[in-house]
Amino acid sequence: MQNKLLTTALLVILVLLFLTTLFAPGSKEYPKLNPMPWENTTIEVHIDDRNVPGHYSPGYRTQIEAALDYWSSGGNGKLDYTPEFVIVDDGNADIVIMWVENLEEDAGVQDGVAGFARPYEIDGKYEHVEIVLEVGNYQGYAWRQYGDTTMRELAIHEIGHALGLGHSNDRDDIMYPSYEQKEEADPLLLEATRPFLIAGIVLASLLVLYYSTGWMHSRGKREKLEKEVFGGKDE
């Protein structure tokens, strides 16, 4: 009897601890590095796709543009303002986005960091933010290139910091401080093999057309022959 009461009491305590953690005050608060970091909501962005590392994929620029559209369209709903981005060819833009091969090797950051945003602040306002993204990482001794989806999510996260947001404690939020590398095709490999894929599709289409035409021709001849041989029997 005593053991049963003790077990019940422990279960009640565990449930109370779980509920206390779940509904603790401030657990859903969203951290902001700076609620209004920019003097103006029109923000100039320079995408440095010229000084790039060897594994840079030309499709990454498109992912940056998609990330900017994400935030200018409302983002995750945590901004107190709506940014309007203007892409410029100026290294002195408000936000400059650049790439390196690997942040651990090229910038000395800890393993697992795939990008960072470095703001320069004066009197509570951002004057300039540098966003540095890596193009891939090592898994063991094997190099793993970031696909377009991974790059887009990394860009969204770091641009979120450049807009004044901190890290979220919600795993489903884009500002959660970790990323999951997507299972995607290597964009550089895809780009290199694209001509062969197109040639293969064209060749396959021609072969299908050739054999289909031959089959139709043979069918026509067979039907004609059958009419000549067996036609009289049906009359």
PDB file of C-alpha atoms in Angstrom:
ATOM      1  CA  MET A   1       0.000   0.000   0.000  1.00  0.00           C
ATOM      2  CA  GLN A   2       2.798   2.380   0.938  1.00  0.00           C
ATOM      3  CA  ASN A   3       4.672   1.566  -2.259  1.00  0.00           C
ATOM      4  CA  LYS A   4       1.554   2.330  -4.290  1.00  0.00           C
ATOM      5  CA  LEU A   5       1.098   5.708  -2.551  1.00  0.00           C
ATOM      6  CA  LEU A   6       4.778   6.545  -3.065  1.00  0.00           C
ATOM      7  CA  THR A   7       4.570   5.692  -6.777  1.00  0.00           C
ATOM      8  CA  THR A   8       1.441   7.827  -7.184  1.00  0.00           C
ATOM      9  CA  ALA A   9       3.093  10.760  -5.412  1.00  0.00           C
ATOM     10  CA  LEU A  10       6.164  10.547  -7.644  1.00  0.00           C
ATOM     11  CA  LEU A  11       3.972  10.516 -10.749  1.00  0.00           C
ATOM     12  CA  VAL A  12       2.086  13.591  -9.551  1.00  0.00           C
ATOM     13  CA  ILE A  13       5.357  15.429  -8.876  1.00  0.00           C
ATOM     14  CA  LEU A  14       6.696  14.554 -12.325  1.00  0.00           C
ATOM     15  CA  VAL A  15       3.502  15.776 -13.989  1.00  0.00           C
ATOM     16  CA  LEU A  16       3.627  19.039 -12.010  1.00  0.00           C
ATOM     17  CA  LEU A  17       7.273  19.569 -12.934  1.00  0.00           C
ATOM     18  CA  PHE A  18       6.464  18.976 -16.602  1.00  0.00           C
ATOM     19  CA  LEU A  19       3.544  21.430 -16.535  1.00  0.00           C
ATOM     20  CA  THR A  20       5.639  24.007 -14.706  1.00  0.00           C
ATOM     21  CA  THR A  21       8.346  23.780 -17.354  1.00  0.00           C
ATOM     22  CA  LEU A  22       5.843  23.842 -20.182  1.00  0.00           C
ATOM     23  CA  PHE A  23       3.928  26.896 -18.977  1.00  0.00           C
ATOM     24  CA  ALA A  24       6.743  28.742 -17.233  1.00  0.00           C
ATOM     25  CA  PRO A  25       6.537  32.541 -17.592  1.00  0.00           C
ATOM     26  CA  GLY A  26       8.707  33.802 -20.423  1.00  0.00           C
ATOM     27  CA  SER A  27       9.144  30.386 -22.036  1.00  0.00           C
ATOM     28  CA  LYS A  28       7.408  31.654 -25.164  1.00  0.00           C
ATOM     29  CA  GLU A  29       9.050  35.060 -25.206  1.00  0.00           C
ATOM     30  CA  TYR A  30      10.816  35.814 -28.467  1.00  0.00           C
ATOM     31  CA  PRO A  31      14.288  37.303 -28.007  1.00  0.00           C
ATOM     32  CA  LYS A  32      15.238  40.320 -30.093  1.00  0.00           C
ATOM     33  CA  LEU A  33      18.749  41.617 -30.415  1.00  0.00           C
ATOM     34  CA  ASN A  34      17.358  44.988 -31.463  1.00  0.00           C
ATOM     35  CA  PRO A  35      13.608  45.683 -32.010  1.00  0.00           C
ATOM     36  CA  MET A  36      14.266  48.495 -34.523  1.00  0.00           C
ATOM     37  CA  PRO A  37      17.863  48.102 -35.676  1.00  0.00           C
ATOM     38  CA  TRP A  38      17.751  50.208 -38.847  1.00  0.00           C
ATOM     39  CA  GLU A  39      17.204  53.943 -39.228  1.00  0.00           C
ATOM     40  CA  ASN A  40      15.066  53.279 -42.308  1.00  0.00           C
ATOM     41  CA  THR A  41      13.040  50.220 -43.289  1.00  0.00           C
ATOM     42  CA  THR A  42      14.474  50.392 -46.837  1.00  0.00           C
ATOM     43  CA  ILE A  43      17.654  48.330 -46.605  1.00  0.00           C
ATOM     44  CA  GLU A  44      20.326  48.052 -49.291  1.00  0.00           C
ATOM     45  CA  VAL A  45      21.766  44.566 -49.794  1.00  0.00           C
ATOM     46  CA  HIS A  46      24.899  43.608 -51.696  1.00  0.00           C
ATOM     47  CA  ILE A  47      25.255  39.942 -52.694  1.00  0.00           C
ATOM     48  CA  ASP A  48      28.937  39.297 -53.333  1.00  0.00           C
ATOM     49  CA  ASP A  49      28.795  36.518 -55.917  1.00  0.00           C
ATOM     50  CA  ARG A  50      32.119  37.477 -57.487  1.00  0.00           C
ATOM     51  CA  ASN A  51      34.634  36.795 -54.726  1.00  0.00           C
ATOM     52  CA  VAL A  52      33.450  33.263 -54.075  1.00  0.00           C
ATOM     53  CA  PRO A  53      35.097  29.978 -53.007  1.00  0.00           C
ATOM     54  CA  GLY A  54      35.623  26.990 -55.265  1.00  0.00           C
ATOM     55  CA  HIS A  55      32.466  25.117 -54.279  1.00  0.00           C
ATOM     56  CA  TYR A  56      30.175  28.120 -54.717  1.00  0.00           C
ATOM     57  CA  SER A  57      27.043  27.318 -56.718  1.00  0.00           C
ATOM     58  CA  PRO A  58      25.574  30.008 -59.042  1.00  0.00           C
ATOM     59  CA  GLY A  59      22.121  29.050 -57.748  1.00  0.00           C
ATOM     60  CA  TYR A  60      22.945  30.389 -54.279  1.00  0.00           C
ATOM     61  CA  ARG A  61      22.208  33.966 -55.333  1.00  0.00           C
ATOM     62  CA  THR A  62      18.644  32.952 -56.165  1.00  0.00           C
ATOM     63  CA  GLN A  63      18.313  31.476 -52.664  1.00  0.00           C
ATOM     64  CA  ILE A  64      19.453  34.767 -51.115  1.00  0.00           C
ATOM     65  CA  GLU A  65      16.818  36.618 -53.121  1.00  0.00           C
ATOM     66  CA  ALA A  66      14.205  34.102 -51.942  1.00  0.00           C
ATOM     67  CA  ALA A  67      15.343  34.648 -48.334  1.00  0.00           C
ATOM     68  CA  LEU A  68      14.953  38.419 -48.722  1.00  0.00           C
ATOM     69  CA  ASP A  69      11.459  37.896 -50.156  1.00  0.00           C
ATOM     70  CA  TYR A  70      10.621  35.747 -47.121  1.00  0.00           C
ATOM     71  CA  TRP A  71      11.328  38.587 -44.711  1.00  0.00           C
ATOM     72  CA  SER A  72       9.811  41.348 -46.831  1.00  0.00           C
ATOM     73  CA  SER A  73       6.627  39.251 -47.044  1.00  0.00           C
ATOM     74  CA  GLY A  74       6.229  38.992 -43.272  1.00  0.00           C
ATOM     75  CA  GLY A  75       8.795  36.339 -42.392  1.00  0.00           C
ATOM     76  CA  ASN A  76       8.042  34.453 -39.196  1.00  0.00           C
ATOM     77  CA  GLY A  77       5.801  37.243 -37.918  1.00  0.00           C
ATOM     78  CA  LYS A  78       8.218  38.349 -35.188  1.00  0.00           C
ATOM     79  CA  LEU A  79       9.443  41.634 -36.697  1.00  0.00           C
ATOM     80  CA  ASP A  80       7.975  44.936 -35.525  1.00  0.00           C
ATOM     81  CA  TYR A  81       8.439  46.405 -38.984  1.00  0.00           C
ATOM     82  CA  THR A  82       8.364  45.347 -42.634  1.00  0.00           C
ATOM     83  CA  PRO A  83      11.748  45.622 -44.346  1.00  0.00           C
ATOM     84  CA  GLU A  84      12.041  46.616 -47.978  1.00  0.00           C
ATOM     85  CA  PHE A  85      15.206  45.354 -49.616  1.00  0.00           C
ATOM     86  CA  VAL A  86      17.026  46.935 -52.536  1.00  0.00           C
ATOM     87  CA  ILE A  87      19.784  44.801 -54.102  1.00  0.00           C
ATOM     88  CA  VAL A  88      22.735  46.985 -55.089  1.00  0.00           C
ATOM     89  CA  ASP A  89      26.185  46.440 -56.547  1.00  0.00           C
ATOM     90  CA  ASP A  90      27.945  48.249 -53.737  1.00  0.00           C
ATOM     91  CA  GLY A  91      30.236  46.710 -51.144  1.00  0.00           C
ATOM     92  CA  ASN A  92      29.263  49.487 -48.717  1.00  0.00           C
ATOM     93  CA  ALA A  93      25.590  48.482 -48.684  1.00  0.00           C
ATOM     94  CA  ASP A  94      23.686  48.138 -45.414  1.00  0.00           C
ATOM     95  CA  ILE A  95      23.884  44.342 -45.573  1.00  0.00           C
ATOM     96  CA  VAL A  96      26.687  42.542 -47.403  1.00  0.00           C
ATOM     97  CA  ILE A  97      26.333  38.802 -47.981  1.00  0.00           C
ATOM     98  CA  MET A  98      29.393  36.727 -48.864  1.00  0.00           C
ATOM     99  CA  TRP A  99      30.531  33.110 -48.911  1.00  0.00           C
ATOM    100  CA  VAL A 100      33.550  31.126 -47.752  1.00  0.00           C
ATOM    101  CA  GLU A 101      34.415  27.482 -48.357  1.00  0.00           C
ATOM    102  CA  ASN A 102      34.171  26.406 -44.729  1.00  0.00           C
ATOM    103  CA  LEU A 103      33.735  28.635 -41.678  1.00  0.00           C
ATOM    104  CA  GLU A 104      35.648  26.366 -39.338  1.00  0.00           C
ATOM    105  CA  GLU A 105      38.751  26.542 -41.543  1.00  0.00           C
ATOM    106  CA  ASP A 106      38.367  30.033 -43.025  1.00  0.00           C
ATOM    107  CA  ALA A 107      37.058  31.990 -40.041  1.00  0.00           C
ATOM    108  CA  GLY A 108      38.040  29.863 -37.055  1.00  0.00           C
ATOM    109  CA  VAL A 109      34.464  29.376 -35.823  1.00  0.00           C
ATOM    110  CA  GLN A 110      33.408  26.276 -33.934  1.00  0.00           C
ATOM    111  CA  ASP A 111      32.297  23.205 -35.825  1.00  0.00           C
ATOM    112  CA  GLY A 112      28.587  23.195 -36.656  1.00  0.00           C
ATOM    113  CA  VAL A 113      28.289  26.927 -37.376  1.00  0.00           C
ATOM    114  CA  ALA A 114      27.222  27.333 -41.006  1.00  0.00           C
ATOM    115  CA  GLY A 115      26.863  31.110 -41.070  1.00  0.00           C
ATOM    116  CA  PHE A 116      26.997  34.256 -38.972  1.00  0.00           C
ATOM    117  CA  ALA A 117      25.846  37.874 -39.082  1.00  0.00           C
ATOM    118  CA  ARG A 118      28.196  40.551 -37.735  1.00  0.00           C
ATOM    119  CA  PRO A 119      26.481  43.914 -37.084  1.00  0.00           C
ATOM    120  CA  TYR A 120      28.270  47.248 -36.661  1.00  0.00           C
ATOM    121  CA  GLU A 121      26.127  49.380 -34.377  1.00  0.00           C
ATOM    122  CA  ILE A 122      26.205  53.108 -33.598  1.00  0.00           C
ATOM    123  CA  ASP A 123      23.840  54.676 -31.062  1.00  0.00           C
ATOM    124  CA  GLY A 124      21.530  51.695 -31.060  1.00  0.00           C
ATOM    125  CA  LYS A 125      21.223  51.490 -34.847  1.00  0.00           C
ATOM    126  CA  TYR A 126      22.871  49.148 -37.315  1.00  0.00           C
ATOM    127  CA  GLU A 127      25.183  50.933 -39.721  1.00  0.00           C
ATOM    128  CA  HIS A 128      26.362  47.826 -41.519  1.00  0.00           C
ATOM    129  CA  VAL A 129      25.935  44.051 -41.232  1.00  0.00           C
ATOM    130  CA  GLU A 130      28.208  41.440 -42.775  1.00  0.00           C
ATOM    131  CA  ILE A 131      26.678  38.017 -43.342  1.00  0.00           C
ATOM    132  CA  VAL A 132      29.110  35.186 -44.026  1.00  0.00           C
ATOM    133  CA  LEU A 133      27.847  31.790 -45.173  1.00  0.00           C
ATOM    134  CA  GLU A 134      29.792  28.625 -45.868  1.00  0.00           C
ATOM    135  CA  VAL A 135      29.078  26.539 -48.968  1.00  0.00           C
ATOM    136  CA  GLY A 136      29.478  23.148 -47.313  1.00  0.00           C
ATOM    137  CA  ASN A 137      31.048  21.165 -44.514  1.00  0.00           C
ATOM    138  CA  TYR A 138      32.844  17.954 -43.776  1.00  0.00           C
ATOM    139  CA  GLN A 139      31.075  14.825 -42.599  1.00  0.00           C
ATOM    140  CA  GLY A 140      33.982  12.773 -41.385  1.00  0.00           C
ATOM    141  CA  TYR A 141      36.521  13.085 -44.198  1.00  0.00           C
ATOM    142  CA  ALA A 142      33.922  13.572 -46.933  1.00  0.00           C
ATOM    143  CA  TRP A 143      32.985  17.028 -48.193  1.00  0.00           C
ATOM    144  CA  ARG A 144      29.247  17.729 -48.275  1.00  0.00           C
ATOM    145  CA  GLN A 145      28.003  20.524 -50.521  1.00  0.00           C
ATOM    146  CA  TYR A 146      24.996  22.526 -49.312  1.00  0.00           C
ATOM    147  CA  GLY A 147      21.997  22.257 -51.612  1.00  0.00           C
ATOM    148  CA  ASP A 148      19.674  25.134 -52.491  1.00  0.00           C
ATOM    149  CA  THR A 149      17.121  24.438 -49.739  1.00  0.00           C
ATOM    150  CA  THR A 150      19.789  24.346 -47.036  1.00  0.00           C
ATOM    151  CA  MET A 151      21.378  27.531 -48.353  1.00  0.00           C
ATOM    152  CA  ARG A 152      18.023  29.325 -48.427  1.00  0.00           C
ATOM    153  CA  GLU A 153      17.282  28.390 -44.800  1.00  0.00           C
ATOM    154  CA  LEU A 154      20.765  29.439 -43.679  1.00  0.00           C
ATOM    155  CA  ALA A 155      20.298  32.784 -45.444  1.00  0.00           C
ATOM    156  CA  ILE A 156      16.853  33.340 -43.914  1.00  0.00           C
ATOM    157  CA  HIS A 157      18.269  32.661 -40.443  1.00  0.00           C
ATOM    158  CA  GLU A 158      21.243  35.014 -40.771  1.00  0.00           C
ATOM    159  CA  ILE A 159      19.192  37.768 -42.421  1.00  0.00           C
ATOM    160  CA  GLY A 160      16.844  37.439 -39.449  1.00  0.00           C
ATOM    161  CA  HIS A 161      19.774  38.358 -37.188  1.00  0.00           C
ATOM    162  CA  ALA A 162      20.594  41.294 -39.476  1.00  0.00           C
ATOM    163  CA  LEU A 163      17.008  42.479 -38.963  1.00  0.00           C
ATOM    164  CA  GLY A 164      17.378  42.431 -35.181  1.00  0.00           C
ATOM    165  CA  LEU A 165      16.077  38.995 -34.194  1.00  0.00           C
ATOM    166  CA  GLY A 166      17.826  36.716 -31.746  1.00  0.00           C
ATOM    167  CA  HIS A 167      17.620  32.953 -31.435  1.00  0.00           C
ATOM    168  CA  SER A 168      14.246  31.343 -30.822  1.00  0.00           C
ATOM    169  CA  ASN A 169      13.568  28.481 -28.398  1.00  0.00           C
ATOM    170  CA  ASP A 170      10.962  27.103 -30.806  1.00  0.00           C
ATOM    171  CA  ARG A 171      12.392  24.260 -32.884  1.00  0.00           C
ATOM    172  CA  ASP A 172       9.907  24.976 -35.669  1.00  0.00           C
ATOM    173  CA  ASP A 173      11.005  28.610 -35.992  1.00  0.00           C
ATOM    174  CA  ILE A 174      13.576  29.630 -38.604  1.00  0.00           C
ATOM    175  CA  MET A 175      15.523  31.439 -35.867  1.00  0.00           C
ATOM    176  CA  TYR A 176      16.120  28.277 -33.832  1.00  0.00           C
ATOM    177  CA  PRO A 177      19.920  28.039 -33.330  1.00  0.00           C
ATOM    178  CA  SER A 178      20.605  24.950 -35.391  1.00  0.00           C
ATOM    179  CA  TYR A 179      20.102  23.776 -38.927  1.00  0.00           C
ATOM    180  CA  GLU A 180      19.375  20.484 -40.591  1.00  0.00           C
ATOM    181  CA  GLN A 181      21.220  19.827 -43.801  1.00  0.00           C
ATOM    182  CA  LYS A 182      18.668  18.671 -46.349  1.00  0.00           C
ATOM    183  CA  GLU A 183      19.089  15.558 -48.447  1.00  0.00           C
ATOM    184  CA  GLU A 184      19.514  17.325 -51.769  1.00  0.00           C
ATOM    185  CA  ALA A 185      21.365  16.851 -55.013  1.00  0.00           C
ATOM    186  CA  ASP A 186      24.775  18.493 -55.090  1.00  0.00           C
ATOM    187  CA  PRO A 187      24.096  21.740 -57.027  1.00  0.00           C
ATOM    188  CA  LEU A 188      27.563  21.819 -58.612  1.00  0.00           C
ATOM    189  CA  LEU A 189      27.309  18.179 -59.681  1.00  0.00           C
ATOM    190  CA  LEU A 190      23.843  18.852 -61.062  1.00  0.00           C
ATOM    191  CA  GLU A 191      25.138  21.871 -62.975  1.00  0.00           C
ATOM    192  CA  ALA A 192      28.063  19.891 -64.405  1.00  0.00           C
ATOM    193  CA  THR A 193      25.907  16.962 -65.512  1.00  0.00           C
ATOM    194  CA  ARG A 194      22.994  19.057 -66.816  1.00  0.00           C
ATOM    195  CA  PRO A 195      24.181  18.963 -70.503  1.00  0.00           C
ATOM    196  CA  PHE A 196      24.502  15.157 -70.332  1.00  0.00           C
ATOM    197  CA  LEU A 197      21.065  14.846 -68.745  1.00  0.00           C
ATOM    198  CA  ILE A 198      19.523  17.016 -71.465  1.00  0.00           C
ATOM    199  CA  ALA A 199      21.323  15.037 -74.190  1.00  0.00           C
ATOM    200  CA  GLY A 200      20.128  11.775 -72.630  1.00  0.00           C
ATOM    201  CA  ILE A 201      16.517  12.976 -72.496  1.00  0.00           C
ATOM    202  CA  VAL A 202      16.648  14.129 -76.134  1.00  0.00           C
ATOM    203  CA  LEU A 203      18.209  10.820 -77.258  1.00  0.00           C
ATOM    204  CA  ALA A 204      15.639   8.789 -75.325  1.00  0.00           C
ATOM    205  CA  SER A 205      12.815  10.860 -76.835  1.00  0.00           C
ATOM    206  CA  LEU A 206      14.170  10.288 -80.360  1.00  0.00           C
ATOM    207  CA  LEU A 207      14.469   6.545 -79.758  1.00  0.00           C
ATOM    208  CA  VAL A 208      10.900   6.375 -78.454  1.00  0.00           C
ATOM    209  CA  LEU A 209       9.686   8.352 -81.466  1.00  0.00           C
ATOM    210  CA  TYR A 210      11.650   6.145 -83.879  1.00  0.00           C
ATOM    211  CA  TYR A 211      10.379   2.862 -82.470  1.00  0.00           C
ATOM    212  CA  SER A 212       6.834   4.186 -82.107  1.00  0.00           C
ATOM    213  CA  THR A 213       6.834   5.238 -85.771  1.00  0.00           C
ATOM    214  CA  GLY A 214       8.209   1.844 -86.801  1.00  0.00           C
ATOM    215  CA  TRP A 215       5.613   0.043 -84.707  1.00  0.00           C
ATOM    216  CA  MET A 216       2.777   2.079 -86.215  1.00  0.00           C
ATOM    217  CA  HIS A 217       4.093   1.425 -89.707  1.00  0.00           C
ATOM    218  CA  SER A 218       4.363  -2.323 -89.039  1.00  0.00           C
ATOM    219  CA  ARG A 219       0.874  -2.361 -87.564  1.00  0.00           C
ATOM    220  CA  GLY A 220      -0.511  -0.633 -90.644  1.00  0.00           C
ATOM    221  CA  LYS A 221       1.131  -3.161 -92.960  1.00  0.00           C
ATOM    222  CA  ARG A 222      -0.125  -6.055 -90.832  1.00  0.00           C
ATOM    223  CA  GLU A 223      -3.688  -4.744 -90.843  1.00  0.00           C
ATOM    224  CA  LYS A 224      -3.567  -4.270 -94.618  1.00  0.00           C
ATOM    225  CA  LEU A 225      -2.236  -7.810 -95.085  1.00  0.00           C
ATOM    226  CA  GLU A 226      -4.918  -9.238 -92.801  1.00  0.00           C
ATOM    227  CA  LYS A 227      -7.622  -7.497 -94.808  1.00  0.00           C
ATOM    228  CA  GLU A 228      -6.219  -8.896 -98.042  1.00  0.00           C
ATOM    229  CA  VAL A 229      -5.979 -12.441 -96.665  1.00  0.00           C
ATOM    230  CA  PHE A 230      -8.988 -12.637 -94.365  1.00  0.00           C
ATOM    231  CA  GLY A 231     -11.140  -9.836 -95.638  1.00  0.00           C
ATOM    232  CA  GLY A 232     -13.299 -12.095 -97.828  1.00  0.00           C
ATOM    233  CA  LYS A 233     -14.274 -14.288 -94.892  1.00  0.00           C
ATOM    234  CA  ASP A 234     -15.980 -11.419 -93.074  1.00  0.00           C
ATOM    235  CA  GLU A 235     -18.217 -10.529 -96.031  1.00  0.00           C
TER     236      GLU A 235
END
